[in-house]
Amino acid sequence: MAAVELSLNDVAHESRESRLMTLARSRVPDDRRRLLMGIADLCEGSADEIRSAHEIVSDVFLTLVRQAEHDIRKALSERLADVAWAPASLINVLALDEIEIARPIIAKSPLLKDQDLIRLLVEATVEHQIEVARRPRVGAIVVDAILDRGEPAVLTALAGNGTADISDTGVRRLVEASRRIAGLRAPLTRHPKLTEDLAQQLYAWVGQALRQAIGERFRIDIDALDAAVAEAVRSANAGNPKTEEWQAPPPDPERDEMERRLIAKLDAAGQLTPGYVVRAAREGRISLFENALAVLGGFAVDDVRRASSAKDAEMLALACAAVGIDRAAFPSMLAELRARTPGHPGGAQYDIRVIRVFDLAPEAAARTFRRAVEPKAA
């Protein structure tokens, strides 16, 4: 079928509805592109032209967009993203389309109301929801819906949107969620509504670089807060009448000395790695594991052994995080160590305090470990 040209003269001399619907039914790609862009031109005409054509345009747009190729729908989305005259029904169809097509509509369209954005949060993909959370000046009702749904990636996008209409309570909810969602922490340190009180709460579970950023922004005493975190670890590992620390049997002196020499050789050759420490633990070679961890981290082996026999795993996790052992490797290591002792170090297999230790930078974990094992001043 030959390409059919659309112009304002065509519309003036023929039945506008008939002409447009004929073009809409055409399957020639060039016809569809000309039709879409021609209608867009028509709708940018005089107020009288827009009023007379509005119903026809709405029907034709919806008919055509559902059949149009990806590139055409994308071009139309980009053209209609920030206009106020487009049919609202068409804007909502495009907002639910593939994310590349929907993105400019969700980001800019003044025709998307709060209820439309909430619909996207309920019905669309996570990628669509992220774009809703990034939308400039997104309203309080939509923000509350995002917080209630609690999707990590969407919350992270919201935390990075400094123009969102979020309440003080909403920022507090984001900070509390950052305890389990590491991706929230960096954008929250820069959020314009982060208060000093919330910054101190956030400080406890961010890495060293973010701690410095918080300290610079709020003039927080970093040394005092680091000491408070270390004291919390020390207190958690203090004597508990219900759960006493297990005293490991003293290592065999001859075997211990052999292991020390082996570790020293590996270290001198640059072959002592976090992977070696993990392998020693998984093989159940506890003394070798403790010696390797101590040398790799620059710790006293007695301090590592204290961590291995503690009533929970937080101190051991600090030592492991300090040498670069991955969070994902720790649970299996812990299970193997517990299987070869009376369940030590103790505590739950997935204690949140233990898990968040691995969000610390290695140097911060090492510093916190050393402070935690220091004898408490009288």
Coordinates of C-alpha atoms in Angstrom, one line a residue, residues 22-326:
T22 CA -7.8 4.9 7.6
L23 CA -4.2 5.9 8.4
A24 CA -4.5 4.2 11.7
R25 CA -5.4 0.9 10.1
S26 CA -2.5 1.1 7.6
R27 CA 0.4 -1.2 8.4
V28 CA 2.9 0.7 6.4
P29 CA 5.5 1.9 8.9
D30 CA 6.0 5.3 7.1
D31 CA 2.2 5.9 7.2
R32 CA 2.2 5.3 11.0
R33 CA 5.1 7.6 11.6
R34 CA 3.6 10.4 9.5
L35 CA 0.2 9.9 11.1
L36 CA 1.6 10.1 14.7
M37 CA 3.7 13.1 14.0
G38 CA 1.0 14.7 11.9
I39 CA -1.5 14.4 14.7
A40 CA 1.0 15.8 17.1
D41 CA 1.3 18.8 14.8
L42 CA -2.5 19.1 14.6
C43 CA -2.8 19.1 18.4
E44 CA -0.3 21.9 18.6
G45 CA -2.6 24.0 16.5
S46 CA -5.2 26.6 17.5
A47 CA -7.5 26.0 20.6
D48 CA -10.5 25.5 18.3
E49 CA -8.6 22.8 16.3
I50 CA -7.6 21.0 19.4
R51 CA -11.1 21.0 20.9
S52 CA -12.7 19.7 17.7
A53 CA -10.1 17.0 17.1
H54 CA -9.6 15.8 20.7
E55 CA -11.9 12.8 20.7
I56 CA -10.8 11.6 17.3
V57 CA -7.1 12.1 18.2
S58 CA -7.5 10.2 21.4
D59 CA -9.1 7.2 19.6
V60 CA -6.6 7.2 16.8
F61 CA -3.6 7.5 19.1
L62 CA -4.7 4.6 21.2
T63 CA -5.5 2.4 18.1
L64 CA -2.2 3.2 16.5
V65 CA 0.1 3.1 19.5
R66 CA -1.0 -0.4 20.4
Q67 CA 0.1 -1.6 16.9
A68 CA 3.1 0.7 16.4
E69 CA 6.7 -0.6 16.4
H70 CA 9.0 0.0 19.3
D71 CA 10.9 2.9 17.8
I72 CA 7.8 4.8 16.8
R73 CA 6.3 4.4 20.3
K74 CA 9.6 5.6 21.8
A75 CA 9.7 8.6 19.5
L76 CA 6.1 9.5 20.4
S77 CA 6.8 9.1 24.1
E78 CA 9.7 11.5 23.9
R79 CA 7.6 14.0 22.0
L80 CA 4.6 13.8 24.4
A81 CA 6.6 13.6 27.6
D82 CA 6.1 17.2 28.7
V83 CA 3.0 18.4 26.9
A84 CA -0.3 19.1 28.6
W85 CA -2.6 18.6 25.6
A86 CA -2.1 14.9 24.9
P87 CA -5.0 12.5 25.8
A88 CA -4.5 11.3 29.4
S89 CA -5.5 7.7 28.4
L90 CA -2.7 7.7 25.8
I91 CA -0.2 8.9 28.4
N92 CA -1.2 6.2 30.8
V93 CA -0.8 3.5 28.0
L94 CA 2.7 4.8 27.3
A95 CA 3.6 4.9 31.0
L96 CA 2.9 1.2 31.2
D97 CA 4.8 0.3 28.0
E98 CA 8.4 -1.1 28.0
I99 CA 10.6 0.9 30.3
E100 CA 12.6 2.6 27.5
I101 CA 9.3 4.0 26.2
A102 CA 7.7 4.7 29.6
R103 CA 10.8 6.4 31.1
P104 CA 10.3 10.0 29.7
I105 CA 6.6 9.9 30.3
I106 CA 7.0 8.9 34.0
A107 CA 9.7 11.4 34.5
K108 CA 8.0 14.5 32.9
S109 CA 4.4 14.1 32.0
P110 CA 2.2 16.7 33.8
L111 CA -0.8 14.5 32.9
L112 CA 0.3 11.7 35.3
K113 CA -1.5 12.2 38.6
D114 CA -0.8 10.7 42.0
Q115 CA -3.3 7.9 41.4
D116 CA -1.7 7.1 38.1
L117 CA 1.8 6.9 39.7
I118 CA 0.4 4.7 42.5
R119 CA -1.0 2.4 39.8
L120 CA 2.4 2.1 38.3
L121 CA 3.8 1.1 41.7
V122 CA 1.2 -1.7 42.0
E123 CA 1.0 -2.9 38.4
A124 CA 4.3 -2.2 36.6
T125 CA 7.8 -3.6 36.8
V126 CA 10.4 -2.6 39.4
E127 CA 12.1 -0.5 36.6
H128 CA 8.9 1.5 36.3
Q129 CA 8.6 1.9 40.0
I130 CA 12.2 3.2 40.2
E131 CA 11.4 5.9 37.6
V132 CA 8.3 6.9 39.7
A133 CA 10.6 7.2 42.8
R134 CA 13.0 9.4 40.7
R135 CA 10.3 11.6 39.3
P136 CA 11.0 15.3 40.2
R137 CA 8.9 16.6 43.0
V138 CA 7.0 13.4 43.4
G139 CA 4.1 13.9 45.8
A140 CA 3.7 12.9 49.5
I141 CA 1.0 10.3 48.8
V142 CA 3.2 8.6 46.3
V143 CA 6.2 8.7 48.6
D144 CA 4.2 7.1 51.4
A145 CA 3.2 4.3 49.0
I146 CA 6.8 3.7 48.1
L147 CA 7.8 3.5 51.7
D148 CA 4.9 1.1 52.5
R149 CA 5.8 -1.2 49.7
G150 CA 9.5 -1.3 50.9
E151 CA 11.0 -2.5 47.6
P152 CA 14.8 -2.0 48.1
A153 CA 15.7 -0.7 44.7
V154 CA 12.8 1.7 44.7
L155 CA 13.6 2.9 48.2
T156 CA 17.2 3.5 47.0
A157 CA 15.9 5.6 44.1
L158 CA 13.7 7.6 46.5
A159 CA 16.6 8.2 48.8
G160 CA 18.5 9.8 45.9
N161 CA 15.6 12.1 45.0
G162 CA 16.2 15.3 46.9
T163 CA 13.1 16.9 45.4
A164 CA 10.6 14.3 46.6
D165 CA 8.0 15.5 49.1
I166 CA 9.1 13.3 51.9
S167 CA 8.3 14.0 55.6
D168 CA 10.7 13.8 58.5
T169 CA 9.1 10.5 59.4
G170 CA 9.7 9.3 55.9
V171 CA 13.4 10.1 56.1
R172 CA 13.5 8.3 59.5
R173 CA 12.0 5.2 57.8
L174 CA 14.6 5.3 55.1
V175 CA 17.4 5.5 57.7
E176 CA 15.9 2.6 59.6
A177 CA 15.6 0.6 56.3
S178 CA 19.3 1.4 55.5
R179 CA 20.3 -1.0 58.3
R180 CA 19.3 -3.9 56.1
I181 CA 19.6 -2.2 52.6
A182 CA 23.2 -1.1 52.0
G183 CA 22.3 0.8 48.9
L184 CA 20.4 3.4 50.8
R185 CA 23.3 4.6 52.8
A186 CA 25.3 6.6 50.3
P187 CA 22.3 8.7 49.0
L188 CA 21.0 9.2 52.6
T189 CA 24.3 10.8 53.7
R190 CA 23.7 13.5 51.0
H191 CA 19.9 13.8 51.6
P192 CA 18.9 17.4 52.3
K193 CA 16.5 16.3 55.0
L194 CA 18.9 14.1 56.9
T195 CA 19.2 15.5 60.5
E196 CA 22.1 15.2 62.9
D197 CA 20.2 12.7 65.1
L198 CA 19.5 10.5 62.1
A199 CA 23.1 10.9 60.8
Q200 CA 24.4 9.5 64.1
Q201 CA 22.0 6.5 63.7
L202 CA 23.2 6.0 60.1
Y203 CA 26.8 6.3 61.1
A204 CA 26.7 3.0 63.0
W205 CA 26.4 0.9 59.8
V206 CA 28.2 2.7 57.0
G207 CA 31.7 2.3 55.7
Q208 CA 34.6 4.5 56.5
A209 CA 34.3 6.8 53.5
L210 CA 30.6 7.5 54.3
R211 CA 31.5 8.0 58.0
Q212 CA 33.9 10.7 56.9
A213 CA 31.2 12.3 54.8
I214 CA 28.8 12.3 57.7
G215 CA 31.4 13.7 60.0
E216 CA 32.2 16.6 57.6
R217 CA 28.6 17.4 57.0
F218 CA 27.4 17.4 60.6
R219 CA 30.7 18.0 62.5
I220 CA 30.2 14.8 64.4
D221 CA 33.0 13.6 66.6
I222 CA 34.2 10.6 64.6
D223 CA 36.6 9.3 67.2
A224 CA 33.9 9.4 69.9
L225 CA 31.4 7.5 67.6
D226 CA 34.0 4.9 66.6
A227 CA 34.7 4.4 70.3
A228 CA 31.0 4.0 71.0
V229 CA 30.6 1.4 68.3
A230 CA 33.6 -0.6 69.7
E231 CA 32.2 -0.3 73.2
A232 CA 28.9 -1.7 71.9
V233 CA 30.7 -4.7 70.5
R234 CA 32.7 -5.2 73.7
S235 CA 29.6 -5.0 75.8
A236 CA 27.8 -7.5 73.6
N237 CA 30.7 -9.9 74.2
A238 CA 30.9 -9.3 77.9
G239 CA 30.1 -12.0 80.4
N240 CA 26.5 -13.2 80.3
P241 CA 25.2 -15.4 83.1
K242 CA 23.2 -17.4 80.6
T243 CA 25.8 -17.8 77.9
E244 CA 29.4 -18.1 79.1
E245 CA 32.3 -18.0 76.7
W246 CA 33.6 -21.4 75.7
Q247 CA 37.3 -21.9 76.5
A248 CA 38.9 -23.7 73.7
P249 CA 41.5 -26.4 74.7
P250 CA 45.0 -25.1 74.4
P251 CA 46.6 -25.9 71.0
D252 CA 49.2 -28.6 70.7
P253 CA 52.5 -26.6 71.0
E254 CA 54.3 -28.5 68.3
R255 CA 51.5 -28.4 65.8
D256 CA 50.9 -24.8 66.5
E257 CA 54.5 -23.9 65.8
M258 CA 54.4 -25.9 62.6
E259 CA 51.3 -23.9 61.5
R260 CA 52.9 -20.6 62.4
R261 CA 56.0 -21.4 60.3
L262 CA 53.7 -22.4 57.4
I263 CA 51.7 -19.2 57.7
A264 CA 54.9 -17.1 57.9
K265 CA 56.2 -18.7 54.7
L266 CA 53.0 -18.1 52.8
D267 CA 52.8 -14.5 54.0
A268 CA 56.4 -13.9 52.9
A269 CA 55.7 -15.3 49.5
G270 CA 52.5 -13.2 49.1
Q271 CA 50.4 -16.3 49.1
L272 CA 48.5 -15.8 52.3
T273 CA 45.1 -14.7 51.1
P274 CA 41.5 -14.4 52.4
G275 CA 40.7 -17.5 50.3
Y276 CA 43.3 -19.5 52.2
V277 CA 41.7 -18.4 55.6
V278 CA 38.3 -19.4 54.3
R279 CA 39.5 -22.8 53.1
A280 CA 41.2 -23.5 56.5
A281 CA 37.9 -22.9 58.3
R282 CA 35.9 -25.0 55.8
E283 CA 38.3 -27.8 56.3
G284 CA 37.8 -27.6 60.0
R285 CA 41.5 -26.8 60.7
I286 CA 40.6 -24.3 63.4
S287 CA 44.1 -23.6 64.7
L288 CA 45.4 -23.0 61.2
F289 CA 42.4 -20.8 60.5
E290 CA 43.1 -18.7 63.6
N291 CA 46.8 -18.4 62.9
A292 CA 46.2 -17.4 59.3
L293 CA 43.5 -14.8 60.2
A294 CA 45.8 -13.3 62.9
V295 CA 48.8 -12.9 60.6
L296 CA 46.7 -11.6 57.6
G297 CA 45.0 -9.1 59.8
G298 CA 47.9 -8.1 61.9
F299 CA 46.1 -9.3 65.1
A300 CA 47.3 -11.1 68.1
V301 CA 46.4 -14.8 67.7
D302 CA 45.0 -14.8 71.3
D303 CA 42.5 -12.1 70.3
V304 CA 41.4 -14.1 67.3
R305 CA 40.9 -17.1 69.5
R306 CA 38.9 -15.1 71.9
A307 CA 36.7 -14.0 69.0
S308 CA 36.3 -17.7 67.9
S309 CA 35.1 -18.7 71.3
A310 CA 32.8 -15.7 72.0
K311 CA 29.1 -15.9 72.8
D312 CA 28.3 -14.4 69.4
A313 CA 30.0 -14.1 66.0
E314 CA 30.3 -10.3 65.7
M315 CA 33.9 -10.0 66.8
L316 CA 35.0 -12.9 64.5
A317 CA 33.0 -11.2 61.7
L318 CA 34.9 -8.0 62.3
A319 CA 38.3 -9.8 62.0
C320 CA 37.1 -11.5 58.8
A321 CA 35.8 -8.3 57.3
A322 CA 39.1 -6.6 58.1
V323 CA 41.1 -9.0 55.9
G324 CA 38.6 -8.8 53.0
I325 CA 36.6 -12.0 53.5
D326 CA 33.3 -11.7 51.7

